[in-house]
């Protein structure tokens, strides 16, 4: 059995909130509880989070939607490619987690 980590970071890549979920669960299912009660201006995510329900919720909040899209998406979303380049901060956060995993497994 595998476990997924879903993380919400701030604009600097610092952890704000996280959720653990079963490896077989779709990523976008856990986003509403992850962002509940948190104010933000935009969400940067990869195509695993490309769902109409999530896009609708972000639009209702007035947040910018910067999500890489599945190639087969019927209605393409306009995304700000300049903002999307900041996604590396989230990737860096997960790299830090992997470093800690390596430290723990070596002890």
Coordinates of N, CA and C in Angstrom, one line a residue:
X1 N 0.8 -1.2 0.0 CA 0.0 0.0 0.0 C 0.9 1.2 0.0
X2 N 0.5 2.2 -0.8 CA 1.3 3.5 -0.8 C 0.5 4.6 -0.2
X3 N 1.2 5.7 0.1 CA 0.6 6.9 0.6 C 1.0 8.1 -0.2
X4 N 0.1 9.0 -0.4 CA 0.4 10.2 -1.1 C 0.4 11.4 -0.1
X5 N 1.3 12.3 -0.4 CA 1.3 13.6 0.4 C 0.8 14.7 -0.5
X6 N -0.2 15.4 0.0 CA -0.7 16.5 -0.7 C -0.3 17.7 0.1
X7 N 0.4 18.7 -0.4 CA 0.9 19.8 0.4 C 0.5 21.1 -0.2
X8 N 0.2 22.1 0.7 CA -0.1 23.5 0.3 C 1.0 24.3 0.8
X9 N 1.7 25.0 -0.1 CA 2.8 25.9 0.4 C 2.4 27.4 0.1
X10 N 3.1 28.3 0.8 CA 2.9 29.7 0.5 C 3.8 30.1 -0.7
X11 N 3.8 31.3 -1.0 CA 4.5 31.8 -2.2 C 6.0 31.6 -2.2
X12 N 6.6 31.4 -1.0 CA 8.0 31.1 -0.8 C 8.3 29.6 -0.8
X13 N 7.3 28.8 -0.9 CA 7.6 27.3 -0.8 C 7.6 26.7 0.5
X14 N 7.1 27.5 1.5 CA 7.0 27.0 2.9 C 5.7 26.3 3.1
X15 N 5.7 25.2 3.9 CA 4.5 24.4 4.1 C 3.5 25.2 4.9
X16 N 2.2 25.2 4.4 CA 1.1 25.8 5.1 C 0.2 24.7 5.7
X17 N 0.0 23.7 4.9 CA -0.9 22.6 5.4 C -0.6 21.4 4.5
X18 N -0.8 20.2 5.1 CA -0.7 19.0 4.3 C -1.7 18.0 4.6
X19 N -1.9 17.0 3.7 CA -2.8 15.9 4.0 C -2.2 14.6 3.4
X20 N -2.4 13.5 4.2 CA -1.9 12.2 3.7 C -3.2 11.5 3.2
X21 N -3.0 10.8 2.1 CA -4.1 10.0 1.5 C -3.6 8.7 0.9
X22 N -4.5 7.8 0.7 CA -4.1 6.5 0.1 C -3.6 6.7 -1.3
X23 N -2.6 5.9 -1.7 CA -2.0 6.1 -3.0 C -2.9 5.9 -4.2
X24 N -4.0 5.2 -4.0 CA -5.0 5.0 -5.1 C -6.0 6.1 -5.2
X25 N -6.0 7.1 -4.4 CA -7.0 8.1 -4.4 C -6.5 9.2 -5.4
X26 N -7.5 9.8 -6.1 CA -7.2 10.9 -7.0 C -6.8 12.1 -6.2
X27 N -5.8 12.8 -6.7 CA -5.2 14.0 -5.9 C -6.3 15.1 -5.7
X28 N -7.1 15.4 -6.7 CA -8.0 16.5 -6.6 C -9.1 16.3 -5.6
X29 N -9.3 15.1 -5.2 CA -10.4 14.8 -4.2 C -10.1 15.5 -2.8
X30 N -8.8 15.5 -2.5 CA -8.4 16.1 -1.2 C -8.1 17.6 -1.2
X31 N -8.2 18.2 -2.3 CA -7.9 19.6 -2.3 C -8.9 20.5 -1.5
X32 N -10.3 20.3 -1.7 CA -11.2 21.1 -0.9 C -10.9 21.1 0.6
X33 N -10.7 20.0 1.3 CA -10.3 20.1 2.7 C -9.0 20.7 3.0
X34 N -8.1 20.6 2.0 CA -6.7 21.2 2.2 C -6.8 22.7 2.1
X35 N -7.6 23.3 1.3 CA -7.7 24.8 1.1 C -8.8 25.4 1.9
X36 N -9.6 24.6 2.6 CA -10.7 25.1 3.4 C -10.2 26.1 4.5
X37 N -10.8 27.3 4.5 CA -10.5 28.3 5.5 C -9.2 29.0 5.3
X38 N -8.6 28.8 4.2 CA -7.3 29.6 3.9 C -7.6 30.5 2.7
X39 N -7.2 31.8 2.9 CA -7.3 32.8 1.9 C -6.0 32.8 1.0
X40 N -6.2 32.9 -0.3 CA -5.1 33.0 -1.2 C -5.6 33.6 -2.5
X41 N -4.6 34.1 -3.3 CA -4.9 34.8 -4.5 C -4.8 33.9 -5.7
X42 N -4.1 32.7 -5.6 CA -4.0 31.8 -6.7 C -3.5 30.5 -6.3
X43 N -3.7 29.5 -7.2 CA -3.2 28.2 -6.9 C -2.5 27.7 -8.1
X44 N -1.2 27.2 -7.9 CA -0.4 26.7 -8.9 C -0.3 25.2 -8.7
X45 N -0.6 24.4 -9.7 CA -0.7 23.0 -9.6 C -0.4 22.3 -10.9
X46 N -0.1 21.0 -10.8 CA 0.2 20.2 -12.0 C -1.1 19.6 -12.5
X47 N -1.0 18.9 -13.6 CA -2.2 18.4 -14.3 C -3.0 17.3 -13.5
X48 N -2.4 16.8 -12.4 CA -3.2 15.9 -11.6 C -4.3 16.6 -10.9
X49 N -4.3 17.9 -10.8 CA -5.3 18.7 -10.1 C -6.2 19.4 -11.1
X50 N -6.1 19.0 -12.4 CA -7.0 19.6 -13.4 C -8.4 19.0 -13.4
X51 N -9.3 19.6 -12.6 CA -10.7 19.1 -12.6 C -11.6 20.3 -12.7
X52 N -12.7 20.1 -13.3 CA -13.7 21.2 -13.4 C -14.2 21.7 -12.1
X53 N -14.4 20.8 -11.1 CA -14.9 21.1 -9.8 C -13.9 22.0 -9.1
X54 N -12.6 21.7 -9.2 CA -11.6 22.5 -8.5 C -11.5 23.9 -9.2
X55 N -11.5 23.9 -10.5 CA -11.5 25.2 -11.2 C -12.7 26.1 -10.9
X56 N -13.8 25.5 -10.8 CA -15.0 26.2 -10.4 C -14.9 26.8 -9.0
X57 N -14.4 26.0 -8.0 CA -14.2 26.5 -6.7 C -13.2 27.7 -6.6
X58 N -12.1 27.5 -7.3 CA -11.2 28.6 -7.3 C -11.7 29.9 -8.0
X59 N -12.5 29.7 -9.1 CA -13.1 30.9 -9.7 C -14.1 31.5 -8.7
X60 N -14.9 30.7 -8.0 CA -15.8 31.3 -7.0 C -15.1 32.1 -5.9
X61 N -13.9 31.7 -5.5 CA -13.1 32.4 -4.5 C -12.4 33.6 -5.1
X62 N -12.4 33.7 -6.4 CA -11.7 34.8 -7.1 C -10.2 34.6 -7.1
X63 N -9.8 33.4 -7.0 CA -8.4 33.0 -7.1 C -7.9 32.7 -8.5
X64 N -6.7 33.0 -8.8 CA -6.1 32.7 -10.1 C -6.0 31.2 -10.2
X65 N -6.3 30.7 -11.4 CA -6.2 29.2 -11.6 C -4.9 29.0 -12.5
X66 N -3.9 28.5 -12.0 CA -2.7 28.2 -12.8 C -2.4 26.7 -12.7
X67 N -3.1 25.9 -13.4 CA -3.0 24.5 -13.4 C -2.6 24.0 -14.8
X68 N -1.6 23.2 -14.9 CA -1.2 22.5 -16.1 C -2.4 21.6 -16.5
X69 N -2.7 21.6 -17.8 CA -3.9 20.9 -18.2 C -3.6 19.5 -18.9
X70 N -4.6 18.6 -18.7 CA -4.5 17.3 -19.4 C -4.6 17.7 -20.9
X71 N -3.9 17.0 -21.7 CA -3.9 17.2 -23.2 C -5.3 17.0 -23.8
X72 N -6.1 16.2 -23.2 CA -7.5 15.9 -23.7 C -8.6 16.8 -23.2
X73 N -8.2 17.8 -22.4 CA -9.2 18.7 -21.9 C -10.0 19.4 -23.0
X74 N -11.3 19.3 -22.9 CA -12.2 19.8 -24.0 C -12.1 21.4 -24.1
X75 N -12.3 22.0 -22.9 CA -12.2 23.5 -22.8 C -10.9 23.9 -22.2
X76 N -10.0 24.4 -23.0 CA -8.7 24.8 -22.5 C -8.8 26.0 -21.7
X77 N -8.0 26.0 -20.6 CA -8.0 27.2 -19.7 C -6.8 28.0 -20.0
X78 N -6.9 29.4 -19.9 CA -5.8 30.2 -20.1 C -5.0 30.3 -18.8
X79 N -3.7 30.0 -18.8 CA -2.9 30.1 -17.6 C -1.8 31.0 -17.8
X80 N -1.4 31.7 -16.8 CA -0.3 32.6 -16.8 C 1.0 31.8 -16.7
X81 N 1.7 31.7 -17.9 CA 2.9 30.9 -17.9 C 4.0 31.5 -17.0
X82 N 4.0 32.8 -16.8 CA 5.0 33.4 -16.0 C 4.8 33.0 -14.5
X83 N 3.6 32.9 -14.1 CA 3.3 32.5 -12.7 C 3.6 31.0 -12.6
X84 N 3.2 30.2 -13.6 CA 3.4 28.8 -13.6 C 4.9 28.4 -13.4
X85 N 5.8 29.2 -13.8 CA 7.2 28.9 -13.6 C 7.6 28.9 -12.2
X86 N 6.8 29.5 -11.3 CA 7.1 29.4 -9.9 C 6.8 28.1 -9.2
X87 N 6.2 27.2 -10.0 CA 5.9 25.8 -9.5 C 7.1 25.1 -9.0
X88 N 8.3 25.5 -9.4 CA 9.5 24.9 -8.9 C 9.6 25.0 -7.4
X89 N 9.0 26.0 -6.8 CA 9.1 26.1 -5.3 C 8.4 24.9 -4.6
X90 N 7.3 24.5 -5.2 CA 6.6 23.3 -4.7 C 7.4 22.1 -4.9
X91 N 8.0 22.0 -6.1 CA 8.9 20.8 -6.4 C 10.1 20.8 -5.4
X92 N 10.6 21.9 -5.1 CA 11.7 22.0 -4.2 C 11.3 21.6 -2.8
X93 N 10.1 21.9 -2.4 CA 9.6 21.5 -1.1 C 9.6 20.0 -1.0
X94 N 9.1 19.3 -2.0 CA 9.1 17.8 -2.0 C 10.5 17.2 -2.0
X95 N 11.4 17.9 -2.7 CA 12.8 17.5 -2.7 C 13.4 17.5 -1.2
X96 N 13.0 18.6 -0.5 CA 13.4 18.7 0.9 C 12.9 17.5 1.7
X97 N 11.6 17.2 1.5 CA 11.0 16.0 2.2 C 11.8 14.7 1.9
X98 N 12.2 14.6 0.7 CA 12.9 13.3 0.3 C 14.3 13.3 1.0
X99 N 14.9 14.5 1.2 CA 16.2 14.5 1.9 C 16.0 14.0 3.3
X100 N 14.9 14.5 4.0 CA 14.6 14.1 5.4 C 14.3 12.6 5.4
X101 N 13.7 12.0 4.4 CA 13.4 10.6 4.4 C 14.7 9.8 4.3
X102 N 15.6 10.3 3.5 CA 16.9 9.7 3.4 C 17.7 9.7 4.7
X103 N 17.6 10.8 5.4 CA 18.3 11.0 6.7 C 17.7 10.0 7.7
X104 N 16.4 9.9 7.7 CA 15.7 8.9 8.7 C 16.0 7.5 8.3
X105 N 16.0 7.1 7.1 CA 16.3 5.8 6.7 C 17.8 5.3 6.9
X106 N 18.7 6.3 7.0 CA 20.1 6.0 7.3 C 20.4 5.8 8.7
X107 N 19.5 6.3 9.6 CA 19.8 6.2 11.0 C 19.7 4.8 11.6

